[in-house]
Amino acid sequence: MNKLTRRDFTSKITKGTGAAMVAASLPMGIYAACTPDKKLGIALVGLGSYSTYQLAPALQDTKNCYLAGIVTGTPSKAISWAKKYSLAEHCIYNYENFDTIKDNKDIDIVYVVLPNAMHADFCIRAAKAGKHVICEKPMAMNVAECEQIISACKKANVKLGMGYRLHSEPYTQQVQEFVKKKTYGDVTFVSAEAAYRSTGNPDQWRLNRELSGGGALVNMGVYAIQSAIYGTGENPISVAAQEFSTRPEYFKDTDETITAQLNFPSGAIANITTSHNFSANSMYVAGTNGWFKLQPANNYGPLSGSTSDGKILDFPHESQQKLQMDDFASHILHGSTNLAPGEMGKRDMIIVSAIYESIAKGGKTIRLDIPKDYGFA
Ligand code: NAD
């Protein structure tokens, strides 16, 4: 017998085999692939809310990849996920034995969905294990870590993609096309907002700088930076920023609200806002011949959009995560474009760092030296 059925595995784990033991107890390769042909196996690292409610469900519908494995520090999650998704024992890892994933032929892609401070470590370990890597946003804690991830993937000759789901999303792709084709003329201005109100546990990792690397800016602000860039079709040449704090007792360690103004080589300007204190979710692009906007612009969809000439954008809704993971798998399988390469994650971290630098220097304009096409797909 070379397949482990759901019933076999459920019976093993309900007989009291702990998850760490489950992961460690069997030599690799004892079971054949738990997998259909021509689909790449993805292992999710970190089974928090994004993996649980978005990625794993999306992986039930993907065409080019499927949920093959998990990496978790919580034995009870290993058991419940294995049962729910019929995962094979040899595809279940904890953070300690994760590096042995190099011997697992059923895992092609490692998707790192951990708190930001853990991204670099696990992306680099995944690359060293010879696995393709998807890294959640923000890419890492700083630019140096982004560079380390990129170079580890290059050295291991594996592909690296960011978890920037919007690049696979039809409204966002339409916006990118408007910009490229100058449908509304030359872009002169972008306004982008990405924010939500945080009221949860003040001890959560997102509010702890050591684990998050920052507050609203590294969390939602990355979407506003992205909107400014695909809204203009250019990388910015300078940025100035301001920080606002209205609930310092809650946001003790991380930024609450940030606004920033970016200048682009064409002369276009962008104003971006991000916050953990209020809701905002839109992008507006003005060109010399009209405008277009998305609102919402960066949630899980469906997005919604309109234009100055009366068009209402209307695309069928599909899971953004499904489209994103299929696109990345297709990049590996068929050589299609990597829509969100690692360099894009690094470029955004360069801008994040410049925004923090500007705030630290009282709003001073910081020059950016990002090559023209750097980070574009
Ligand atoms: P979460 O808090 O729900 O889950 C984090 C997971 O990491 C949990 O399973 C937790 O057990 C595990 N973990 C391991 N070590 C930990 C530690 N020291 N402290 C806290 N948790 C630890 O977070 P999430 O919302 O799933 O976010 C995970 C990553 O995914 C983040 O980088 C986040 O920015 C990103 N994310 C991206 C999107 C998107 O739309 N692309 C959406 C949500 C989250």
CSV table of C-alpha atoms in Angstrom, one decimal, residues 7 57 86 217 235:
chain,number,residue,atom,x,y,z
A,7,ARG,CA,-9.2,6.9,7.5
A,57,PRO,CA,-9.6,26.8,1.4
A,86,SER,CA,-6.3,14.3,4.3
A,217,LEU,CA,2.8,50.7,7.4
A,235,ASN,CA,9.0,53.4,-9.1
